[in-house]
GROMACS .gro file of C-alpha atoms in nm:
model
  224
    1UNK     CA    1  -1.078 -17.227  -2.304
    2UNK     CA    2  -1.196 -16.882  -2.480
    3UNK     CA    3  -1.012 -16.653  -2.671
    4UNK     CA    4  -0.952 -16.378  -2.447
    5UNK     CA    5  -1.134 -16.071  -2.607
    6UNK     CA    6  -0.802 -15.879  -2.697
    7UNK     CA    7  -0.707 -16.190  -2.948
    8UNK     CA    8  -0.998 -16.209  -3.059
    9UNK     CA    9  -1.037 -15.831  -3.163
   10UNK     CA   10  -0.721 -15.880  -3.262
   11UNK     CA   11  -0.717 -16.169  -3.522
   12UNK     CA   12  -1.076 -16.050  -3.660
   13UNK     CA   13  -0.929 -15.711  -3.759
   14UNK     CA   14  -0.564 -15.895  -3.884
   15UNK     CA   15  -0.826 -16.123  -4.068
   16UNK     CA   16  -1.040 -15.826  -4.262
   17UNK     CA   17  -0.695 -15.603  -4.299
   18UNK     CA   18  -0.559 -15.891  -4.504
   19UNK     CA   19  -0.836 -16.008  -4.732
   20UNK     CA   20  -0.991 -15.582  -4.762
   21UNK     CA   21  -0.640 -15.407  -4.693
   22UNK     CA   22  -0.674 -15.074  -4.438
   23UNK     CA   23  -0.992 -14.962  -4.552
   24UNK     CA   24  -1.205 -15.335  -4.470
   25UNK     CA   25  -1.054 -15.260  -4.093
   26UNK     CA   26  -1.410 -15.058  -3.981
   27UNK     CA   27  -1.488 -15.051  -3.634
   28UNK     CA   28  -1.822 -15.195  -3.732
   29UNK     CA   29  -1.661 -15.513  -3.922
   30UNK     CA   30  -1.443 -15.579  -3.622
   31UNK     CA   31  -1.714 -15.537  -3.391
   32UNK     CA   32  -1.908 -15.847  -3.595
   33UNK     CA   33  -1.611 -16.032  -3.682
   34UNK     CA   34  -1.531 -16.033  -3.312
   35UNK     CA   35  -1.868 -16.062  -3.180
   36UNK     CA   36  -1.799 -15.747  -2.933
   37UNK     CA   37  -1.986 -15.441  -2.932
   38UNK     CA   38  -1.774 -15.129  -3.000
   39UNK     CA   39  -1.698 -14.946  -2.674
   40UNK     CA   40  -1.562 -15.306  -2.607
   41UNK     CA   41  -1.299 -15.201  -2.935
   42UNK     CA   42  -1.229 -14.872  -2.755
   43UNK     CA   43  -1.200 -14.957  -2.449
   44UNK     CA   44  -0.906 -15.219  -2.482
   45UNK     CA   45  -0.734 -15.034  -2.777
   46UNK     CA   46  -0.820 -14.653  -2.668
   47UNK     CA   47  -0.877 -14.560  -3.017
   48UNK     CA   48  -0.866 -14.710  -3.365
   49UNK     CA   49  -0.523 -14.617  -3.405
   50UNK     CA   50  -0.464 -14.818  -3.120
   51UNK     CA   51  -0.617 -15.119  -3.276
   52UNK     CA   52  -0.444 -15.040  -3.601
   53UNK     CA   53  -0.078 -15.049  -3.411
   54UNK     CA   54  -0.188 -15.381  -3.213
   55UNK     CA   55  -0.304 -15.514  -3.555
   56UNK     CA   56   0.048 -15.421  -3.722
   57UNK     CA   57   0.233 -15.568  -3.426
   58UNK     CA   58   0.043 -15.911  -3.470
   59UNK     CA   59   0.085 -15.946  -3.837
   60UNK     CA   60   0.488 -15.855  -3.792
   61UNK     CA   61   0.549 -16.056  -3.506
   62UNK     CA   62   0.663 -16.367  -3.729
   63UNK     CA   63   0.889 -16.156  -3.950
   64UNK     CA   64   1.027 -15.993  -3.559
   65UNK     CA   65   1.076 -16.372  -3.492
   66UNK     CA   66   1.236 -16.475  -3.751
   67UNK     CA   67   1.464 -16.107  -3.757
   68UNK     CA   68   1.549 -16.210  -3.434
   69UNK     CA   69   1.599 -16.545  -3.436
   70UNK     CA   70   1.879 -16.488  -3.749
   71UNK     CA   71   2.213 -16.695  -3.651
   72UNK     CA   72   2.502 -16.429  -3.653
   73UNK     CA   73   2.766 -16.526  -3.851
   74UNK     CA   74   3.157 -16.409  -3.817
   75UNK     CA   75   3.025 -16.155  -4.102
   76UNK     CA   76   2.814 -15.871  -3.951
   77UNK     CA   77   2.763 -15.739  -4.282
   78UNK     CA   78   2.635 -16.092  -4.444
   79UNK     CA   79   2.419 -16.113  -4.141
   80UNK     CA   80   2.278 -15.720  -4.245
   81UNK     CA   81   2.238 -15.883  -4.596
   82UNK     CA   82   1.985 -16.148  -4.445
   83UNK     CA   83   1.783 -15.913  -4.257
   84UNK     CA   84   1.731 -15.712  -4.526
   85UNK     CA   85   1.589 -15.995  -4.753
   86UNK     CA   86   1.393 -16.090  -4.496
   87UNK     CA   87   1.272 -15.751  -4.433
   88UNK     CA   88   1.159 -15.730  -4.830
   89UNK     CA   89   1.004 -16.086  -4.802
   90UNK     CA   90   0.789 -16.012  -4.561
   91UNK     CA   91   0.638 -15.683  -4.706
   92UNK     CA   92   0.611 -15.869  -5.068
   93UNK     CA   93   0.438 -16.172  -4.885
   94UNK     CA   94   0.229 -15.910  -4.645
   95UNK     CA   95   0.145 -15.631  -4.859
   96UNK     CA   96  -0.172 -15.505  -4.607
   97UNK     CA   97  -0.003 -15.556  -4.358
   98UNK     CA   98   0.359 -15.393  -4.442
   99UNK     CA   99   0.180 -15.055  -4.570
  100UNK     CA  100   0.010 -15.051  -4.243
  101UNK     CA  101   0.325 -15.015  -4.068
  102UNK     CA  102   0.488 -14.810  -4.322
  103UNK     CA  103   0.286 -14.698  -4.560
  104UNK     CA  104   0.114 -14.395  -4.417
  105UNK     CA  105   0.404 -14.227  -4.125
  106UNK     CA  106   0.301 -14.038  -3.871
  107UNK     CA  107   0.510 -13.685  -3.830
  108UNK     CA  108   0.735 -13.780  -3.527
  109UNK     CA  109   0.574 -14.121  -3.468
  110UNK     CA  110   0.613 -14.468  -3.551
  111UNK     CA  111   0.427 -14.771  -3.467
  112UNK     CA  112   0.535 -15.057  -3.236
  113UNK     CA  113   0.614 -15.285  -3.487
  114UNK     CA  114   0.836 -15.057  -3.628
  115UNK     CA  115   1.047 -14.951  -3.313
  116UNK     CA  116   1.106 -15.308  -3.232
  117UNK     CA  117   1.242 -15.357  -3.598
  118UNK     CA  118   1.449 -15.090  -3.594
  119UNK     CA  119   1.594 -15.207  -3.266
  120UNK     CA  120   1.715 -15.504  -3.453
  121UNK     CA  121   1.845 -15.342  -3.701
  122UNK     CA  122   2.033 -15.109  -3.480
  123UNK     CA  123   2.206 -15.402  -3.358
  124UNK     CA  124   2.339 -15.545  -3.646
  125UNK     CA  125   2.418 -15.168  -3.781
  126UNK     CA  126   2.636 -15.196  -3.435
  127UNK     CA  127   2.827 -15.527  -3.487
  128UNK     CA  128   2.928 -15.351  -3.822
  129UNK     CA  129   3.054 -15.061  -3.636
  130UNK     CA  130   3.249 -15.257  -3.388
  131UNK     CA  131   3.423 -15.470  -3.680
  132UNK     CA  132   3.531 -15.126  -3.795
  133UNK     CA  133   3.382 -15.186  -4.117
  134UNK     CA  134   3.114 -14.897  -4.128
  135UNK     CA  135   3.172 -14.571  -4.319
  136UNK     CA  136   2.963 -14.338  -4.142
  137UNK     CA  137   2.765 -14.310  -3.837
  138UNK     CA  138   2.583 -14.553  -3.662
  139UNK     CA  139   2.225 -14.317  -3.703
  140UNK     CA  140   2.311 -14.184  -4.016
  141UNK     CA  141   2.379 -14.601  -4.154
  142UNK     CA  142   2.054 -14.712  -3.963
  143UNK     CA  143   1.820 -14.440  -4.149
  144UNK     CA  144   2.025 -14.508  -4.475
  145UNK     CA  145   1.937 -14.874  -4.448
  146UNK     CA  146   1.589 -14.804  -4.346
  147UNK     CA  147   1.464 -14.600  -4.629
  148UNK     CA  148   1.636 -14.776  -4.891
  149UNK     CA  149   1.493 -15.077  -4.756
  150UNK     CA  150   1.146 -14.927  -4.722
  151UNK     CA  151   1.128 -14.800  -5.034
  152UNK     CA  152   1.259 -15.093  -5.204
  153UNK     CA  153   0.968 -15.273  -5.056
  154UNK     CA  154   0.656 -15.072  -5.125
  155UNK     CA  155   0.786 -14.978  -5.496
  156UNK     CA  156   0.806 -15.427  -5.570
  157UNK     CA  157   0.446 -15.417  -5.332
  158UNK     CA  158   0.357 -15.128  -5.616
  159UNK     CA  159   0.404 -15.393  -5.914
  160UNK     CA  160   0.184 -15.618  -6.052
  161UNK     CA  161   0.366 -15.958  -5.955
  162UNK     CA  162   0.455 -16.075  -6.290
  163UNK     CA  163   0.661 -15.772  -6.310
  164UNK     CA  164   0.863 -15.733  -6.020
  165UNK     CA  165   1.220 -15.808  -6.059
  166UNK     CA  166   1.399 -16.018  -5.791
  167UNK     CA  167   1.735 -15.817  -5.858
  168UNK     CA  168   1.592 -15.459  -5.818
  169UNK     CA  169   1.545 -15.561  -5.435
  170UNK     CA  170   1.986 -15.726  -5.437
  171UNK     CA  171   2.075 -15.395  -5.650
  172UNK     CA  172   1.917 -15.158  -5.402
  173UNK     CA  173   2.101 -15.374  -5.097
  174UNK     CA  174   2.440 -15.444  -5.242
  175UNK     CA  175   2.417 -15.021  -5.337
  176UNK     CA  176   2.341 -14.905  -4.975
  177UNK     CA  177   2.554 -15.137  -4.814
  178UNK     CA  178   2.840 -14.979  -5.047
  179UNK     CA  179   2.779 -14.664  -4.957
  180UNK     CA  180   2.762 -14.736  -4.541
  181UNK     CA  181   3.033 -15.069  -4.548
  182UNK     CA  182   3.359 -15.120  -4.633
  183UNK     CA  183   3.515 -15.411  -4.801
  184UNK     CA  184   3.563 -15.712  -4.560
  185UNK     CA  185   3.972 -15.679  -4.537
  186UNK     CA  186   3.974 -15.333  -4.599
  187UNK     CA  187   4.307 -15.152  -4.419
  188UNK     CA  188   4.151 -14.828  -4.417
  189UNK     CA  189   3.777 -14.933  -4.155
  190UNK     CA  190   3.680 -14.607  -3.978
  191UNK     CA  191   3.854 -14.617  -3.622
  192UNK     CA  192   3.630 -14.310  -3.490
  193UNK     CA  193   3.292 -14.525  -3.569
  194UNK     CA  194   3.414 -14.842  -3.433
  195UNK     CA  195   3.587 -14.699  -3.089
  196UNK     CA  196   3.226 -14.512  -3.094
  197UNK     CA  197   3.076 -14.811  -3.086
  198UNK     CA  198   3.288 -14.967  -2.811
  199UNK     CA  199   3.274 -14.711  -2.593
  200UNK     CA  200   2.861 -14.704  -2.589
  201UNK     CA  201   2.891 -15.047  -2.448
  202UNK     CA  202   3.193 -15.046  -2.212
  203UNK     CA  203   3.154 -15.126  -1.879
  204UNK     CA  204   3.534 -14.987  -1.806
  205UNK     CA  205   3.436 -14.643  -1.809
  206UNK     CA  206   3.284 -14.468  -1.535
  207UNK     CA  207   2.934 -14.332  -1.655
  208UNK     CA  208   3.060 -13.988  -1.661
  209UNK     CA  209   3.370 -14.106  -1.881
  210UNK     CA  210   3.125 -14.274  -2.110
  211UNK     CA  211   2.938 -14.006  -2.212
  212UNK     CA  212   3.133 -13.736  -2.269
  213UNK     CA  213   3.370 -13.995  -2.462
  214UNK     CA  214   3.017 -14.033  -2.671
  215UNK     CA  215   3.011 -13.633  -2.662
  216UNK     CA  216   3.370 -13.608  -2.819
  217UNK     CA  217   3.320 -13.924  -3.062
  218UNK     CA  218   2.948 -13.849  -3.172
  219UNK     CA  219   3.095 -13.474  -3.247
  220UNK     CA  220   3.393 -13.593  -3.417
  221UNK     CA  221   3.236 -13.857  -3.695
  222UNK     CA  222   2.936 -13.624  -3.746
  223UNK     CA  223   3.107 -13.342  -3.822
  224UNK     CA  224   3.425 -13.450  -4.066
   0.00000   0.00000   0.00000
């Protein structure tokens, strides 16, 4: 059966980005690679951004896999810990790729492949909250997570290989998850952040109950 034309746009373009990085990704090359003319490009992917995102999303799907397909543990945090590594493995491994996605940001924009990642990691930055074991919010954790782990990642993508240092990527985790955990046994886990967290996904409350307990919580824990 033939490749519908999408794939095949798709995996000609995911083929040049990786052996050319960004700037091999031409409408021309695609068009040739593909063996499609290029209002055939345009018209499935609207513009070359389009075909950029699609691109991203195909390359990260394996890493969204695997993300997703993470066993939870009894240790939310531990669990946080694996995501992360695999989150740094897969921009070391996909270096065209990873920059793609993160790279270059948009103002006020972010590309598929990045929503759906930070969807998982809102989850696990949740299952922390609920074991009471988070420090600060649930937002303010997931961007503190995200830009540490970001920037981790393109500054090892940055070094020649024979000088990147395994431990810079553990130092910058075990450091961020300091400053947004606490200790596994602590007595003093932030009661605010966790009932926070319950309430967004109880199905006690009455809607209206719900969110202006949110209201009341999300004021309280931003503003102490």
């Amino acid at each position: 059966m033939p490749t519908p034309t999408r794939e095949r746009i798709i995996n000609a373009a995911y083929d040049l980005l990786r052996e050319g990085g960004r700037e091999a990704v031409s409408t021309r090359a695609v068009s040739a690679a593909a063996g499609v003319q290029a209002p055939t490009i345009y018209r499935t992917f609207g513009d070359k951004q389009g075909l950029l995102d699609a691109v991203a999303m195909h390359g990260f799907s394996s890493y969204l896999a695997g993300k997703g397909a993470l066993a939870q543990t009894d240790d939310p945090v531990d669990d946080l810990r694996a995501g992360w590594d695999l989150h740094v493995g897969f921009g070391v491994a996909n270096p065209a790729c990873y920059s793609l996605i993160y790279g270059e940001p948009r103002a006020g924009l972010a590309s598929p492949a990045a929503v759906a990642a930070a969807e998982i990691l809102a989850v696990q930055v949740n299952r922390i909250a609920v074991a009471g074991r988070l420090r600060v919010t649930e937002p303010r954790a997931a961007f503190m997570i995200h830009a540490a782990g970001c920037g981790t990642t393109l500054s090892l993508i940055a070094l020649p290989a024979d000088r990147r240092d395994p431990q810079l990527s553990v130092l910058a985790r075990e450091a961020v998850i300091a400053g947004v955990t606490f200790p596994d046994g602590a007595a003093h886990g932030d009661s605010a952040v966790a009932l926070r967290a319950v309430v967004g996904s109880s199905d006690v409350l009455t809607p209206g109950e719900r969110a202006l307990m949110t209201e009341w919580l999300d004021r309280f824990t931003t503003e102490r």
